[in-house]
PDB file of C-alpha atoms in Angstrom:
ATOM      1  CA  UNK A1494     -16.362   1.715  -4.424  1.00 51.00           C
ATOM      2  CA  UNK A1495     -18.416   4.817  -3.655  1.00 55.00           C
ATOM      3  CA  UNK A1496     -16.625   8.127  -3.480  1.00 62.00           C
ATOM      4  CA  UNK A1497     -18.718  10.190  -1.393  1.00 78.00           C
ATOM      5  CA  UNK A1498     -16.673  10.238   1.491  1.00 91.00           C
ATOM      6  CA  UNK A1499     -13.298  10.987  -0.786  1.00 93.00           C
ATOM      7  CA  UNK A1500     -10.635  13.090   1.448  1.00 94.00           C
ATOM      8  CA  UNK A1501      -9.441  16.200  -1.378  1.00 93.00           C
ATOM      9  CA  UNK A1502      -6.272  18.674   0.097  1.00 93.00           C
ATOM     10  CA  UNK A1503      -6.179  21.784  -2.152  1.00 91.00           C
ATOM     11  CA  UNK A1504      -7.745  20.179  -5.287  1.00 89.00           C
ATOM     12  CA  UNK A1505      -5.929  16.714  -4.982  1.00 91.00           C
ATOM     13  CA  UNK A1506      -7.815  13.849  -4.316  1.00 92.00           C
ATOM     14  CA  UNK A1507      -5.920  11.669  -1.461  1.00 95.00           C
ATOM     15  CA  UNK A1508      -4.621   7.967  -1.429  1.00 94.00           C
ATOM     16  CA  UNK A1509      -3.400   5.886   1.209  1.00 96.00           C
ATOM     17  CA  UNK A1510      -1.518   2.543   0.469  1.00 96.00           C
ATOM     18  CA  UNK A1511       0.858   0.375   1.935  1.00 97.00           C
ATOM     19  CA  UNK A1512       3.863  -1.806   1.093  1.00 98.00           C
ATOM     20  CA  UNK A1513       2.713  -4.870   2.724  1.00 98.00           C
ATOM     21  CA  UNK A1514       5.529  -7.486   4.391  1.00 98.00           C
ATOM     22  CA  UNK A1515       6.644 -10.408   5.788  1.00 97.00           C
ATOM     23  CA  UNK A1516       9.751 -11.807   6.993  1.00 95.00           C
ATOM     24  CA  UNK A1517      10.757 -15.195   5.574  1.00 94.00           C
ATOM     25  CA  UNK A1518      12.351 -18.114   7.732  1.00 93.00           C
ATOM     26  CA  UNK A1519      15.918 -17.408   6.291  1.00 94.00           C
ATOM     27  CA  UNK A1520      15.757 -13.991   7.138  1.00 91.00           C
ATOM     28  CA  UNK A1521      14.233 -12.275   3.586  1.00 93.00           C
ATOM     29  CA  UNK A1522      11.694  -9.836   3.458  1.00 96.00           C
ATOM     30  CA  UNK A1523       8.858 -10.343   0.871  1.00 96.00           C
ATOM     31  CA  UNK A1524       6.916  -7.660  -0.172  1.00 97.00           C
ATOM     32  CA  UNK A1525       3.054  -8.528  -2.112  1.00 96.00           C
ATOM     33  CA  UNK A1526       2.219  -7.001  -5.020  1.00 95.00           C
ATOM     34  CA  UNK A1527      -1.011  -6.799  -7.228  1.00 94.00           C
ATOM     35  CA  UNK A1528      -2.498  -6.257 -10.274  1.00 88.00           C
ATOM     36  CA  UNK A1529      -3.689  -3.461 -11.497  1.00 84.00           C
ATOM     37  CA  UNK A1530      -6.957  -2.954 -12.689  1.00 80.00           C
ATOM     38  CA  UNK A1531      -6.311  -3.343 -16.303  1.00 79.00           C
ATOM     39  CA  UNK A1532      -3.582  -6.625 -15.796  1.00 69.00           C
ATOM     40  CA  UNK A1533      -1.015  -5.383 -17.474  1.00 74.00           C
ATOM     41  CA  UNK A1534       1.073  -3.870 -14.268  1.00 79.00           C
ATOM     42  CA  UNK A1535       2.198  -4.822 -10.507  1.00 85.00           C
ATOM     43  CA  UNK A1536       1.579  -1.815  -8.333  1.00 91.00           C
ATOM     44  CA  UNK A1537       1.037  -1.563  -4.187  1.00 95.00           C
ATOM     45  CA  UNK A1538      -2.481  -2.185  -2.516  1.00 96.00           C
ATOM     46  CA  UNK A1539      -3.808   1.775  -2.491  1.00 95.00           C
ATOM     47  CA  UNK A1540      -6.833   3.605  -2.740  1.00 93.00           C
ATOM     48  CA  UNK A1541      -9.046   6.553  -1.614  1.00 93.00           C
ATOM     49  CA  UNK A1542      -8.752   8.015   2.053  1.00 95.00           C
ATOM     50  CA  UNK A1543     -12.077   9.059   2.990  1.00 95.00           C
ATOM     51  CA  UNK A1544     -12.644  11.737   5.256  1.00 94.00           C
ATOM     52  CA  UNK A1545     -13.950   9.315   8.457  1.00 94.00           C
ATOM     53  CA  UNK A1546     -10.703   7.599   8.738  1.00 94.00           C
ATOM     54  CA  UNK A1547      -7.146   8.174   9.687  1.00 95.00           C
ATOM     55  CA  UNK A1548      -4.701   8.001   6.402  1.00 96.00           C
ATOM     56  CA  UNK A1549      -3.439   4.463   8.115  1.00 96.00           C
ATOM     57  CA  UNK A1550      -6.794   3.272   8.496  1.00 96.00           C
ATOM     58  CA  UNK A1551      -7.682   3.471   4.628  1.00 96.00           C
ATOM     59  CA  UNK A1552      -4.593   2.131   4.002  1.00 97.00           C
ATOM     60  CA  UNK A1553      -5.238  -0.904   6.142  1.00 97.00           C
ATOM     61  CA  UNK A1554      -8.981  -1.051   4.210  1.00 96.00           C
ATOM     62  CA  UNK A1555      -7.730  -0.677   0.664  1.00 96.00           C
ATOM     63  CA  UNK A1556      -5.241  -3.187   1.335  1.00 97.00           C
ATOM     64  CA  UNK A1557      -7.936  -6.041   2.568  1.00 97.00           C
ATOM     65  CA  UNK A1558     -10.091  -4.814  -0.455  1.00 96.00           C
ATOM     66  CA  UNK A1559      -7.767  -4.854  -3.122  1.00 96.00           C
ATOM     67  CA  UNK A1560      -5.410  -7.912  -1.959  1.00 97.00           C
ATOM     68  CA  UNK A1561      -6.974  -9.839   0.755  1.00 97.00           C
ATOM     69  CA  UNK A1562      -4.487  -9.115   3.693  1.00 98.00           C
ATOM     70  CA  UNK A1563      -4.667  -8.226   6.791  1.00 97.00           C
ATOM     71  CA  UNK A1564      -1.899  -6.665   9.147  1.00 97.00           C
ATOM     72  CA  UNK A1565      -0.603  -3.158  11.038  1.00 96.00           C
ATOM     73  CA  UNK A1566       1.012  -0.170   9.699  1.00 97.00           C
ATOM     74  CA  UNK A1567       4.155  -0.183  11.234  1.00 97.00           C
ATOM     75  CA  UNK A1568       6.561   2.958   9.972  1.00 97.00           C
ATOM     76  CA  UNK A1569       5.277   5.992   7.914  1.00 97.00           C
ATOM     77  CA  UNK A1570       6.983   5.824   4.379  1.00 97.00           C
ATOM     78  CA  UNK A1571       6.168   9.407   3.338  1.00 96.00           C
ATOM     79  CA  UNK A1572       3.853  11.537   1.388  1.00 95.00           C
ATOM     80  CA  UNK A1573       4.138  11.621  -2.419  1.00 93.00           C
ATOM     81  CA  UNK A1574       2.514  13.164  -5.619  1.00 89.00           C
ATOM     82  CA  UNK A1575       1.707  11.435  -8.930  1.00 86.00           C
ATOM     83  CA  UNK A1576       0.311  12.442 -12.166  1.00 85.00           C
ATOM     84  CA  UNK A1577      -2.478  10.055 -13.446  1.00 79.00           C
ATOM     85  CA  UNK A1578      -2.227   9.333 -17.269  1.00 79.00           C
ATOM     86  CA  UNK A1579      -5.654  11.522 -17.425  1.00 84.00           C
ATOM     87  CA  UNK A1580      -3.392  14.801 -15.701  1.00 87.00           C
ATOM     88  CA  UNK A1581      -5.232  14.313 -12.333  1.00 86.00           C
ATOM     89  CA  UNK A1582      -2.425  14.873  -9.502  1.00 88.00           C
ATOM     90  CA  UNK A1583      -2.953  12.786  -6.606  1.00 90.00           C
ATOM     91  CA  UNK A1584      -1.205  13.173  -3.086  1.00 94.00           C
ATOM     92  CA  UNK A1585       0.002   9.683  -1.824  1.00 94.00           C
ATOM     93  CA  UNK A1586       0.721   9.061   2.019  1.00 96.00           C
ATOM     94  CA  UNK A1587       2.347   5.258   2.572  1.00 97.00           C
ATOM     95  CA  UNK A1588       3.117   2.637   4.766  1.00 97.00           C
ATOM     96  CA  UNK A1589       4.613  -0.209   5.896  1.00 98.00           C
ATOM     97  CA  UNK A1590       2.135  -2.682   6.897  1.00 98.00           C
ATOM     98  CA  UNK A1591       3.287  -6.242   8.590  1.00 98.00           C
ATOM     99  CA  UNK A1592       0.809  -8.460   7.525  1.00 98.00           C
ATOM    100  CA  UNK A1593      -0.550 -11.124   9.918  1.00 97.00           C
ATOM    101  CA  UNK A1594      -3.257 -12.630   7.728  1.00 97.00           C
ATOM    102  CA  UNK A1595      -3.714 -13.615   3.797  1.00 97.00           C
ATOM    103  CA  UNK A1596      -7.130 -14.070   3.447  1.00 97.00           C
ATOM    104  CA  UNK A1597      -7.992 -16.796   0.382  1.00 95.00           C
ATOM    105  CA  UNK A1598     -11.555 -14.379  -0.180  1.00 95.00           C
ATOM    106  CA  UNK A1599     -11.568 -10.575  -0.443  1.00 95.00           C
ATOM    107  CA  UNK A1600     -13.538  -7.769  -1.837  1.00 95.00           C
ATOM    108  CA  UNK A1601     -11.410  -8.130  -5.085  1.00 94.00           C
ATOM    109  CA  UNK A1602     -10.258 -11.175  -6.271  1.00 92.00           C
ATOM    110  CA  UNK A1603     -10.106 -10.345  -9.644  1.00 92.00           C
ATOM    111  CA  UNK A1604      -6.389  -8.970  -9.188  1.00 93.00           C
ATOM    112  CA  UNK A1605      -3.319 -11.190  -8.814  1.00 92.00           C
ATOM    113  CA  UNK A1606      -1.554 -11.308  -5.830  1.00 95.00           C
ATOM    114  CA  UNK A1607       2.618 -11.565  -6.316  1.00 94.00           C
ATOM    115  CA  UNK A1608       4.901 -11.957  -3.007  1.00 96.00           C
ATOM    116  CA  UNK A1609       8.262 -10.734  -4.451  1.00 95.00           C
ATOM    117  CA  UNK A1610      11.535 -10.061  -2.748  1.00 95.00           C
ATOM    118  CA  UNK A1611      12.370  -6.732  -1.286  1.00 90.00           C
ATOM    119  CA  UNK A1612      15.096  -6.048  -4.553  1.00 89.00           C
ATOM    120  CA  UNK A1613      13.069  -8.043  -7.538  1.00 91.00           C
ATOM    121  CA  UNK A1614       9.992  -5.939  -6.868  1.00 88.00           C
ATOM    122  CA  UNK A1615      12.472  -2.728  -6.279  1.00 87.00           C
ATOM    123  CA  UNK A1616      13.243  -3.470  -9.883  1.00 85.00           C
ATOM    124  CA  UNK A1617       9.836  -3.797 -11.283  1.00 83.00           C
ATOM    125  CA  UNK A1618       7.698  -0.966  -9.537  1.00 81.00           C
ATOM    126  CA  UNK A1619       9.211   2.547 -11.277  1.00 79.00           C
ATOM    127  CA  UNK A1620       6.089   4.246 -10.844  1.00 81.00           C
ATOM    128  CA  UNK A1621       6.576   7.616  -9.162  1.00 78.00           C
ATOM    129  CA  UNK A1622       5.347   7.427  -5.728  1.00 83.00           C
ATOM    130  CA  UNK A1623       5.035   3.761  -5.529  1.00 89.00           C
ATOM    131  CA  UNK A1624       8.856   3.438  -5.957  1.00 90.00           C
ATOM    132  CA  UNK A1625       9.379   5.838  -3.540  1.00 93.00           C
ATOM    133  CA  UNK A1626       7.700   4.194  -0.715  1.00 95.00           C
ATOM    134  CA  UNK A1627       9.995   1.332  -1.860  1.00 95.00           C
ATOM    135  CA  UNK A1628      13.099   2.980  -1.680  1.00 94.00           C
ATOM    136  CA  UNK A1629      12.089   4.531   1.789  1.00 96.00           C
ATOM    137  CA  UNK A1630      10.919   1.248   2.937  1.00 97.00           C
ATOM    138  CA  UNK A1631      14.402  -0.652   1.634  1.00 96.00           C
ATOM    139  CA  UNK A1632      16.491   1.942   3.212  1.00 97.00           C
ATOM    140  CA  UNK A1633      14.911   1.856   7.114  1.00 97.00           C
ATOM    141  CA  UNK A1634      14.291  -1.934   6.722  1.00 96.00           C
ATOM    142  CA  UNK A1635      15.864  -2.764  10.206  1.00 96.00           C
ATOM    143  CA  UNK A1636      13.968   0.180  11.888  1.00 96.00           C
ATOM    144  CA  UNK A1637      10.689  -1.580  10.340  1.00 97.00           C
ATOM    145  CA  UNK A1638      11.490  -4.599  11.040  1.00 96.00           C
ATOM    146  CA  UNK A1639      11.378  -3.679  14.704  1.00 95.00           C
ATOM    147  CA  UNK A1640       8.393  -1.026  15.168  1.00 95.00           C
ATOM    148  CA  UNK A1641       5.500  -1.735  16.985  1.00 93.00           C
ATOM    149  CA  UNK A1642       1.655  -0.910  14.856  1.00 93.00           C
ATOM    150  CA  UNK A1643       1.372   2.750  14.685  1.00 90.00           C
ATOM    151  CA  UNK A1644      -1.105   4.846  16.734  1.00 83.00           C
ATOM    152  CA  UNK A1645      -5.073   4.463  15.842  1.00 68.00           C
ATOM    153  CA  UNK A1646      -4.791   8.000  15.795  1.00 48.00           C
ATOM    154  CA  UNK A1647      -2.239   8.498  12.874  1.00 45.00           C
ATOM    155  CA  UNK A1648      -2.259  10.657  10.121  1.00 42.00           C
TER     156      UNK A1648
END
């Protein structure tokens, strides 16, 4: 995707991503996960917040680009930092997004889509930020559970 419209604070470039749920008929929350672009790891739907949209807004886009859902942000889970593997710092804001729609075509539908429960995928994601947002997410789960979408005009 193009980056013209990439949102940078102080050098960093900015991502917005969510950890997308649902509730399951006995009462579990599952959480999706997909692949990353290589295959070889399960990470949360993120991506680039560019500068004509709210940080919720690109969170809601990235996650119908990168894993075919649809749904509302819900709860703020925080702002993070990471380190990429090439030294590039990033500044992460996330989400938790209720999803209301899997779609079976999106943008990229080369990655794998995983619905996991809440603890299993609290076990597999231990990359900083992501696991974070997880950790936030796990510990306010009743709070989320009952919020209404956030405001068009968040962050």
């Amino acid at each position: 995707m193009s980056r013209t419209k990439q949102r940078y604070i102080d050098g960093c470039r900015c991502i917005a991503g969510v950890v997308p749920f649902r509730e399951r008929e006995d009462g579990q929350v599952e959480v999706l996960c997909i692949s990353n672009c290589r295959g070889d790891e399960f990470i949360l739907p993120k991506g680039g917040w560019e500068t004509d949209e709210t940080a919720p807004e690109a969170a809601i886009r990235e996650c119908y680009e990168e894993a075919g859902l649809r749904g509302h942000c819900v709860y703020e889970l925080g702002e993070y930092a990471w380190t990429s593997s090439k030294g590039k710092t990033q500044r992460q804001w996330f989400y938790a997004m209720r999803v209301t729609e899997e779609l079976a075509q999106w943008p990229e539908t080369e990655r794998t889509r995983r619905w996991l429960l809440l603890d299993d995928l609290l076990q597999l994601c231990t990359r900083a930020g992501m696991a974070d947002a997880l950790r936030v997410f796990a510990s306010n789960l009743p709070s989320i559970l009952a919020a209404e979408p956030l405001p068009k005009e968040g962050s």
